[in-house]
Coordinates of C-alpha atoms in Angstrom, one line a residue:
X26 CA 17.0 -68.9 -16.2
X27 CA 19.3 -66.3 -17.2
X28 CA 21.2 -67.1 -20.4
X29 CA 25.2 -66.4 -20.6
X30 CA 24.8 -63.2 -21.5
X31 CA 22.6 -61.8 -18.6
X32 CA 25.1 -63.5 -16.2
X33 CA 26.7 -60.1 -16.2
X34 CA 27.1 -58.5 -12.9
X35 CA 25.2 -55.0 -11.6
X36 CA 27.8 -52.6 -10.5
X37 CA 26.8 -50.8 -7.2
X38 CA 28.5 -48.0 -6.0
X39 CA 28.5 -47.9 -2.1
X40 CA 32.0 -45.5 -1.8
X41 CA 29.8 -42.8 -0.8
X42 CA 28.7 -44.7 2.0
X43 CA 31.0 -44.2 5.0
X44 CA 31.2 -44.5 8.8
X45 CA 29.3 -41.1 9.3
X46 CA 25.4 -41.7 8.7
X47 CA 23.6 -39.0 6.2
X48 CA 20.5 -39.6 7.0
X49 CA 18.1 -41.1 4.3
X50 CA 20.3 -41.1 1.4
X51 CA 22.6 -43.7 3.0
X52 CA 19.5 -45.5 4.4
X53 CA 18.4 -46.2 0.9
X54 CA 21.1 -47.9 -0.5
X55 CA 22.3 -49.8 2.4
X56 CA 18.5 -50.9 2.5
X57 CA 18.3 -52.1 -1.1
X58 CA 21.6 -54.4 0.3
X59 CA 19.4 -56.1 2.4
X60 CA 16.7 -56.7 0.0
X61 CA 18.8 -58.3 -2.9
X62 CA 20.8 -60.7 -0.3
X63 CA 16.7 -61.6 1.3
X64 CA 15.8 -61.5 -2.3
X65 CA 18.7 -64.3 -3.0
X66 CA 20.1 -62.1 -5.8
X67 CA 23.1 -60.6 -4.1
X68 CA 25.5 -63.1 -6.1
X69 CA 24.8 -60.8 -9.3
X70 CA 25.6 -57.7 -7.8
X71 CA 29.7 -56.1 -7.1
X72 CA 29.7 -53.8 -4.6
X73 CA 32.4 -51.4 -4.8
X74 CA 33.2 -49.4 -1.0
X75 CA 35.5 -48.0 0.5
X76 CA 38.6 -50.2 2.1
X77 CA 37.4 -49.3 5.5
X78 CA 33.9 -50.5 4.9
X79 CA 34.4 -53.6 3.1
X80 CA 34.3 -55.6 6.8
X81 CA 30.6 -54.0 6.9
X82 CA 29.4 -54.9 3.6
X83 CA 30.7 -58.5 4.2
X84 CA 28.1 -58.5 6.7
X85 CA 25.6 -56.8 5.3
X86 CA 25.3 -58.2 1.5
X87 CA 27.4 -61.5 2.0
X88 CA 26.9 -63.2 -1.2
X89 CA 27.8 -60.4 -3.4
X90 CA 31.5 -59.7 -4.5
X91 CA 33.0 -56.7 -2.9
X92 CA 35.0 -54.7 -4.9
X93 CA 37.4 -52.1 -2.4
X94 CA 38.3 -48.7 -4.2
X95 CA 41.7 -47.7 -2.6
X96 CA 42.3 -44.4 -3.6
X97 CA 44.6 -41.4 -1.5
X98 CA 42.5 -38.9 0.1
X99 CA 44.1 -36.0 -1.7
X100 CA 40.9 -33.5 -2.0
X101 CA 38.0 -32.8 -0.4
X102 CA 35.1 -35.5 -0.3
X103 CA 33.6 -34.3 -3.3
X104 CA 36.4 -34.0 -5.4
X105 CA 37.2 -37.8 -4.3
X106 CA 33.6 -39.0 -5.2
X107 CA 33.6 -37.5 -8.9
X108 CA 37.4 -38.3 -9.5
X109 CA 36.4 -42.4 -8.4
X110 CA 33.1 -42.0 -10.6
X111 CA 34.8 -40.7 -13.7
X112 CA 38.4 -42.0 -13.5
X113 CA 37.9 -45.5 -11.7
X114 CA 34.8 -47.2 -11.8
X115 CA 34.5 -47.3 -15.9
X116 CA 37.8 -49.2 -15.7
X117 CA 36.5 -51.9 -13.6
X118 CA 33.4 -52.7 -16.2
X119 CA 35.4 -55.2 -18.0
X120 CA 37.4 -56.6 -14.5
X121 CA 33.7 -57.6 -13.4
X122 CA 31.8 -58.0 -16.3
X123 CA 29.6 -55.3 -15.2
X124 CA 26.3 -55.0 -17.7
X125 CA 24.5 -52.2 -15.9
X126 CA 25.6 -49.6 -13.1
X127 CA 23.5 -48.4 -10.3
X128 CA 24.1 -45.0 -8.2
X129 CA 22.3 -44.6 -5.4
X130 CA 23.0 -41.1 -4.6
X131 CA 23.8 -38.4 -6.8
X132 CA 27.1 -36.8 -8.2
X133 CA 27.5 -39.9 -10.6
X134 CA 30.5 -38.2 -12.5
X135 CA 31.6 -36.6 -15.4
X136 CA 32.0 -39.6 -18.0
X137 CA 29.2 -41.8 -19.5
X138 CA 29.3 -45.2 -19.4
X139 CA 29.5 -48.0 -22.3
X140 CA 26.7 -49.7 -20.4
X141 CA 23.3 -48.5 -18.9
X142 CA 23.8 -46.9 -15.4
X143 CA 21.0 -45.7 -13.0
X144 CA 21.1 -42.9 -10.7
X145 CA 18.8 -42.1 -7.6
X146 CA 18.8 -38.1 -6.6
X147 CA 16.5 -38.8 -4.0
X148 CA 15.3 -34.9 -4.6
X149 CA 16.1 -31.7 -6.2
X150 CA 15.0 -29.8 -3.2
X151 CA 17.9 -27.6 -3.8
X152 CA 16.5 -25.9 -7.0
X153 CA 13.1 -25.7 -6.2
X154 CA 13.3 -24.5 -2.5
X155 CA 15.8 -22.0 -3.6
X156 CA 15.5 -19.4 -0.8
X157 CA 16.0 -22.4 1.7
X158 CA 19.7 -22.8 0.7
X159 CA 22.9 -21.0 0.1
X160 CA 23.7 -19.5 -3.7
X161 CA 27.0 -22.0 -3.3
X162 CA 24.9 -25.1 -3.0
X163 CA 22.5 -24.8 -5.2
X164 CA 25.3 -24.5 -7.6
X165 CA 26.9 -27.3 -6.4
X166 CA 23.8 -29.5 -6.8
X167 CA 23.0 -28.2 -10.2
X168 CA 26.4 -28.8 -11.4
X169 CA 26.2 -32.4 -10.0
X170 CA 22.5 -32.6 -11.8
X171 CA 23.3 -31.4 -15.1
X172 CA 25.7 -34.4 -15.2
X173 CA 24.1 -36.7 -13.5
X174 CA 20.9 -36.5 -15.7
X175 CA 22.6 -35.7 -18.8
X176 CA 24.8 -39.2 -18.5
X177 CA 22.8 -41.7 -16.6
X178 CA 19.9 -43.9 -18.6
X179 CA 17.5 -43.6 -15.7
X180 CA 16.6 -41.1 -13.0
X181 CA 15.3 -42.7 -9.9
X182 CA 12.2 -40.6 -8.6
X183 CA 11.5 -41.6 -5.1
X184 CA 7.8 -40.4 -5.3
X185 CA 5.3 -39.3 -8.0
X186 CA 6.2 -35.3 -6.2
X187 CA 9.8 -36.1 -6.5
X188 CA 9.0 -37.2 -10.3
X189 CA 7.1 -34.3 -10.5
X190 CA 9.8 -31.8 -9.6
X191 CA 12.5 -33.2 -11.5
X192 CA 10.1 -33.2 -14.9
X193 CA 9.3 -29.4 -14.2
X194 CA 12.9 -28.7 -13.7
X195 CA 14.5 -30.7 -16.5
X196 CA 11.8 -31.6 -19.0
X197 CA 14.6 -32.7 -21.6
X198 CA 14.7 -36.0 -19.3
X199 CA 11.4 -37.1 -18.8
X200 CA 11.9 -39.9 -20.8
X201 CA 14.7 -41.4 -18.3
X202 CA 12.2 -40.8 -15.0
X203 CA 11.6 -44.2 -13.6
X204 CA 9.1 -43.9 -9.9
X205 CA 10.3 -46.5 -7.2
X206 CA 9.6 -45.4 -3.6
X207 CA 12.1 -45.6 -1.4
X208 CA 12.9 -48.9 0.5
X209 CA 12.2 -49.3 4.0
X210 CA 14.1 -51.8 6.2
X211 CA 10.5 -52.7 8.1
X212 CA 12.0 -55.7 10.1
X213 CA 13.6 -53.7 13.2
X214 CA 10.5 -51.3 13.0
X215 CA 8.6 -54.3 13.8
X216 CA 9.9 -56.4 15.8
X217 CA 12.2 -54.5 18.1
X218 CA 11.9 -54.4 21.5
X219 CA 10.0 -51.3 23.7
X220 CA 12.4 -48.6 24.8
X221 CA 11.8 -48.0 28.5
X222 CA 11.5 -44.5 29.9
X223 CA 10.9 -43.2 33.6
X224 CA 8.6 -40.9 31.6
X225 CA 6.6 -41.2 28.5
X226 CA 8.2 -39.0 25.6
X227 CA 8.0 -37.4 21.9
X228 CA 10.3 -38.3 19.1
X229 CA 11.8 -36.5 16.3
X230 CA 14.7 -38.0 14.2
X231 CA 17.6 -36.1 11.6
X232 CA 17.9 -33.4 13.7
X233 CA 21.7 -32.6 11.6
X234 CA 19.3 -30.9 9.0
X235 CA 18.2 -27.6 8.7
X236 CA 15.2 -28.2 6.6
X237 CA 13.8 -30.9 9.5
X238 CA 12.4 -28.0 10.7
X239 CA 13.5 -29.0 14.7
X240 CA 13.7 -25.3 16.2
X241 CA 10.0 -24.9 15.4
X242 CA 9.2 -28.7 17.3
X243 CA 11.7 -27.3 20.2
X244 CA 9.3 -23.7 20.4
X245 CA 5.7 -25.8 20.1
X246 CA 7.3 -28.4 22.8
X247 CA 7.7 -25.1 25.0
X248 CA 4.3 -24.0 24.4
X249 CA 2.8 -27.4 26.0
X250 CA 5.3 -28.8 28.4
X251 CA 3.4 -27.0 31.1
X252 CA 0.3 -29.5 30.7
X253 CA 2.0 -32.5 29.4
X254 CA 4.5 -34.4 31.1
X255 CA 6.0 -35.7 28.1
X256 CA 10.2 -35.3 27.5
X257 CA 11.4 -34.1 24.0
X258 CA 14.2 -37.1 22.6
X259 CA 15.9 -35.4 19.5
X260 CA 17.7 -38.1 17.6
X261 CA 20.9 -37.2 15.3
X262 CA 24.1 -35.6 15.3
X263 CA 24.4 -31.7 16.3
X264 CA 26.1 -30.0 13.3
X265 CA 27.1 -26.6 12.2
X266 CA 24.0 -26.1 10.1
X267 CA 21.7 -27.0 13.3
X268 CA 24.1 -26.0 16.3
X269 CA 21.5 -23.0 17.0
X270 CA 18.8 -25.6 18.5
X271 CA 21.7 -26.2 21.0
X272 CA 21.9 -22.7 22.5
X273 CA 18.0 -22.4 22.4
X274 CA 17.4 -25.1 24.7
X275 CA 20.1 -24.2 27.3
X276 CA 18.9 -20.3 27.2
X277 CA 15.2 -21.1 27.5
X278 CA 16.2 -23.7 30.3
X279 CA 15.0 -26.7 28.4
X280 CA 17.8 -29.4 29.0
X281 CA 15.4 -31.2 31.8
X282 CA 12.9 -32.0 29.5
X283 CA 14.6 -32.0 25.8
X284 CA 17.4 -35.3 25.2
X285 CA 19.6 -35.1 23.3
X286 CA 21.0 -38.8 22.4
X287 CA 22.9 -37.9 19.4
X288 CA 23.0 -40.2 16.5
X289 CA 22.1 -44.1 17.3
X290 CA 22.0 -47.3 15.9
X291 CA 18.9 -48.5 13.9
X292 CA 18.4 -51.2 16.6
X293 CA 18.2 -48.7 19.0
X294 CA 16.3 -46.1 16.8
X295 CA 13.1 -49.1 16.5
X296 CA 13.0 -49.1 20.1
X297 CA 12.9 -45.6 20.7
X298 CA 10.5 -45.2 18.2
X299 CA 8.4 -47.4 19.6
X300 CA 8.3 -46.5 23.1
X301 CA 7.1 -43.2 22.0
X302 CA 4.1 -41.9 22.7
X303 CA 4.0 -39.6 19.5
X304 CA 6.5 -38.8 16.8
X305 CA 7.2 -35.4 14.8
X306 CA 8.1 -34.5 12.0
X307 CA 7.8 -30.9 11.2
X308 CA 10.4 -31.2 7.8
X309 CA 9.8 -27.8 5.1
X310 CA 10.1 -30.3 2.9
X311 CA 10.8 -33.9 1.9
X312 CA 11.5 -36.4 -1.3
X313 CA 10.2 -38.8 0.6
X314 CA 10.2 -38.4 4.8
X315 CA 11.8 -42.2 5.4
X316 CA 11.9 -41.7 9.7
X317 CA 8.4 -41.0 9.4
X318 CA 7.4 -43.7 7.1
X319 CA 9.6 -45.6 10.0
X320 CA 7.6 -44.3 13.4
X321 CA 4.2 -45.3 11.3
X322 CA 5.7 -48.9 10.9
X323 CA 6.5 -49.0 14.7
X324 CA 2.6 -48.4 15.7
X325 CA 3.1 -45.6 16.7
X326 CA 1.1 -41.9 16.4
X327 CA 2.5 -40.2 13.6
X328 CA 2.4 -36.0 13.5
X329 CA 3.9 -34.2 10.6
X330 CA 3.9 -31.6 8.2
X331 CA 1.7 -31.1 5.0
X332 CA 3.8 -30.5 2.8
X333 CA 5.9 -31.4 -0.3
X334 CA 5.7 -35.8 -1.0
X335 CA 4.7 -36.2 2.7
X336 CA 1.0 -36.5 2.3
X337 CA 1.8 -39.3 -0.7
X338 CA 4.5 -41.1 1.2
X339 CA 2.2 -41.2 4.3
X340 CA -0.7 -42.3 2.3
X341 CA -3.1 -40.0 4.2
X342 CA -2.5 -42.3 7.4
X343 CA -1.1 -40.0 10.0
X344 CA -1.8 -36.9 11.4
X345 CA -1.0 -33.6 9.7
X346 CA -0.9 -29.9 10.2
X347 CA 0.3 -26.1 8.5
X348 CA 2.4 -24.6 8.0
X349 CA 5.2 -26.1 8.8
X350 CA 7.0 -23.2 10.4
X351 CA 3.7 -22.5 12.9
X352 CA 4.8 -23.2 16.5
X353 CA 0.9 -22.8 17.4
X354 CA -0.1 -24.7 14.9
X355 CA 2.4 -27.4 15.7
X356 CA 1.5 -26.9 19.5
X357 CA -2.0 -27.3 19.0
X358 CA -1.9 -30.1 17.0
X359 CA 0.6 -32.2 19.3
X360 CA -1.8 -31.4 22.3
X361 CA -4.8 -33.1 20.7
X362 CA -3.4 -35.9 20.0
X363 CA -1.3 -36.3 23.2
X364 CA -4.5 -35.9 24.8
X365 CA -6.6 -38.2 23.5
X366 CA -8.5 -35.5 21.5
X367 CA -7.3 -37.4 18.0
X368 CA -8.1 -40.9 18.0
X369 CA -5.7 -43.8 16.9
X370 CA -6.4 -47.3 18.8
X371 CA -3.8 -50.0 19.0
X372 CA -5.8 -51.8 16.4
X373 CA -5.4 -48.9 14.0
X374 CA -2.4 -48.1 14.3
X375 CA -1.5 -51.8 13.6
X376 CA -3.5 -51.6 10.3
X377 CA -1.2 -48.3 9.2
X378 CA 1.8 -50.4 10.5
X379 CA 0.6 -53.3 7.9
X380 CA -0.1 -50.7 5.2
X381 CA 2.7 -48.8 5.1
X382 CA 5.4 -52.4 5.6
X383 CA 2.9 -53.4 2.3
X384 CA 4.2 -50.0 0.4
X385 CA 7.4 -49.9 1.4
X386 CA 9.3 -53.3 2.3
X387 CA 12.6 -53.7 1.4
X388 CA 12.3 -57.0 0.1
X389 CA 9.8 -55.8 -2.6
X390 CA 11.0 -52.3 -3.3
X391 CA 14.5 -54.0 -3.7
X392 CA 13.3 -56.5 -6.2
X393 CA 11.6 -53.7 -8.2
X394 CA 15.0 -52.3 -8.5
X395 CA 16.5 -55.5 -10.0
X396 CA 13.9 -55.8 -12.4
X397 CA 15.2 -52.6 -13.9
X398 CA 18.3 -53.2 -13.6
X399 CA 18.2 -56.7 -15.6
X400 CA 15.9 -54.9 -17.8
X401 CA 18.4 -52.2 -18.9
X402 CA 20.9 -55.0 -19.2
X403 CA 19.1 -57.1 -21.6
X404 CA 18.2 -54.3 -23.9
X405 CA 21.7 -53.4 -23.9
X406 CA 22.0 -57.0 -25.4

């Protein structure tokens, strides 16, 4: 039993969670949702969203108190976040008797707390793939770094690389780096129905991405399409940083055999996934590679990259190859398995299915993270 003192609520900030999906850093949180309300300890938690998603996270968490940050859209999204995480959240502490703050994405503010608060990076990618990104945004992110490790009590590493990199890169913080994978929402993975196809198909996922690698999966799908009568679905929305694989396809004459279903639900994502007959993922790099982790919950062959935290995350299970950037490599390796030349039975893939749901489940991921949490809270007492 908790005594009155640890009856304080968590703080959780959601406003950076909005109707436009980001990919893996919005799965996260909106994962860990699920696990405190299965985990029967959403009471202790106030969510604080955005007006427009409050209706959501009624659904979503509906035994914690929600907590609607109305604020006017006078700068860019950024701006917004940082102004709500200096200026407005501190002030609601004492409203909701908040005794320790979570973050589940980065850019936590410029103000410390009078309690502990938590944040989760997800990965510095930025400063230690430099040459992958623009001089502006790895600015950007090590502006919103320097604070956010500076002022939060612990750093969320989503693997032992992630914890790795961010120990390299700011050794002055070891001391606040706490390792919790990332939680996977296993139950649509599993239990979802089988997508049905007039033909059987490939998957990748995150296409929005340029780091996801998908004009080298578009080039190695050209290399074999000849000999395998396989479509290409590529799930996500097009943007400006990935419009290129766009024009590829139409001027190599690929739109017969490459889909393009934009982005999709994550009901309809588990049935996709597994009606496939092989999924990609050909990232440069990953904190963690959650659509992966995903595909090998849904039984189904797994193909990606060796690189970066994917051979941890993936726990040796699935298929690999290198370099990431090889179309022949890539090419070669999707043939064997499409083939038959790789092995993986229904009853192994299973066992990797059980595996990885045993690593990753929400459920207990999400209870790791309240553990913390109360932890921080009662030394604070």
């Amino acid at each position: 039993m908790f005594n009155q003192k640890m009856m304080k609520k968590i703080g959780f900030d959601a406003t950076s969670i909005t109707q436009n999906h980001i990919g893996g850093k919005n799965q996260v949180p909106l994962n860990l949702l699920r696990g405190f309300e299965k985990n029967k300890v959403a009471d202790r938690f106030v969510i604080f969203c955005l007006p427009e998603m409050e209706k959501y996270f009624s659904m979503l968490i509906p035994h914690a108190v929600l907590a609607p940050v109305v604020i006017r859209k006078l700068w860019k999204q950024t701006i917004t976040e940082i102004f709500i995480r200096t200026f407005i959240l501190p002030g609601y502490v004492d409203k909701y008797q908040i005794g320790v703050f979570l973050f589940p994405t980065f850019s936590t503010g410029l103000r410390r707390y009078r309690i502990p608060t938590v944040v989760i990076p997800h990965d510095i990618q930025t400063q230690t793939n430099k040459e992958r990104f623009s001089l502006k945004t790895r600015l950007r992110m090590a502006f919103h770094y320097y604070f956010d490790f500076k002022l939060r009590d612990k750093i969320i590493a989503i693997s032992d690389f992630d914890r790795q990199e961010i120990a390299a890169d700011y050794p002055a913080y070891l001391k606040k780096i706490v390792h919790i994978y990332n939680p996977v929402f296993s139950d649509f993975f599993i239990s979802a129905e089988i997508h049905k196809a007039a033909k059987p198909y490939i998957t990748a996922v995150n296409i929005q991405f340029g780091h996801k690698n998908t004009i080298t999966l578009i080039k190695a799908f050209e290399k074999i399409k000849h000999i395998m009568p396989h479509d290409l679905y590529l799930v996500g929305r097009i943007t400006d940083e990935t419009a290129s694989i766009v024009s590829y396809i139409d001027e190599h004459n690929l739109n017969d055999r490459i889909l393009l279903p934009g982005f999709i639900d994550d009901r309809a994502l588990a049935e996709i996934l597994k009606g496939s007959s092989l999924y990609v993922n050909p990232s440069l790099f990953e904190g963690f590679g959650m659509t992966a982790v995903e595909a090998m919950l849904a039984g189904v062959p797994v193909l990606v990259s060796n690189v970066s935290a994917v051979p941890e995350v993936t726990m040796g299970l699935c298929n690999y190859y290198e370099p990431p950037d090889d179309a022949d490599a890539l090419a070669e390796a999707m043939k064997k398995i499409l083939l038959g030349e790789v092995q993986s039975d229904a009853g192994q893939l299973r066992m990797i299915s059980s595996k990885i749901n045993d690593q990753y489940n929400y459920v207990k991921i999400s209870r790791h993270y309240f553990d913390l949490l109360i932890s921080l809270m009662q030394e604070k007492d």
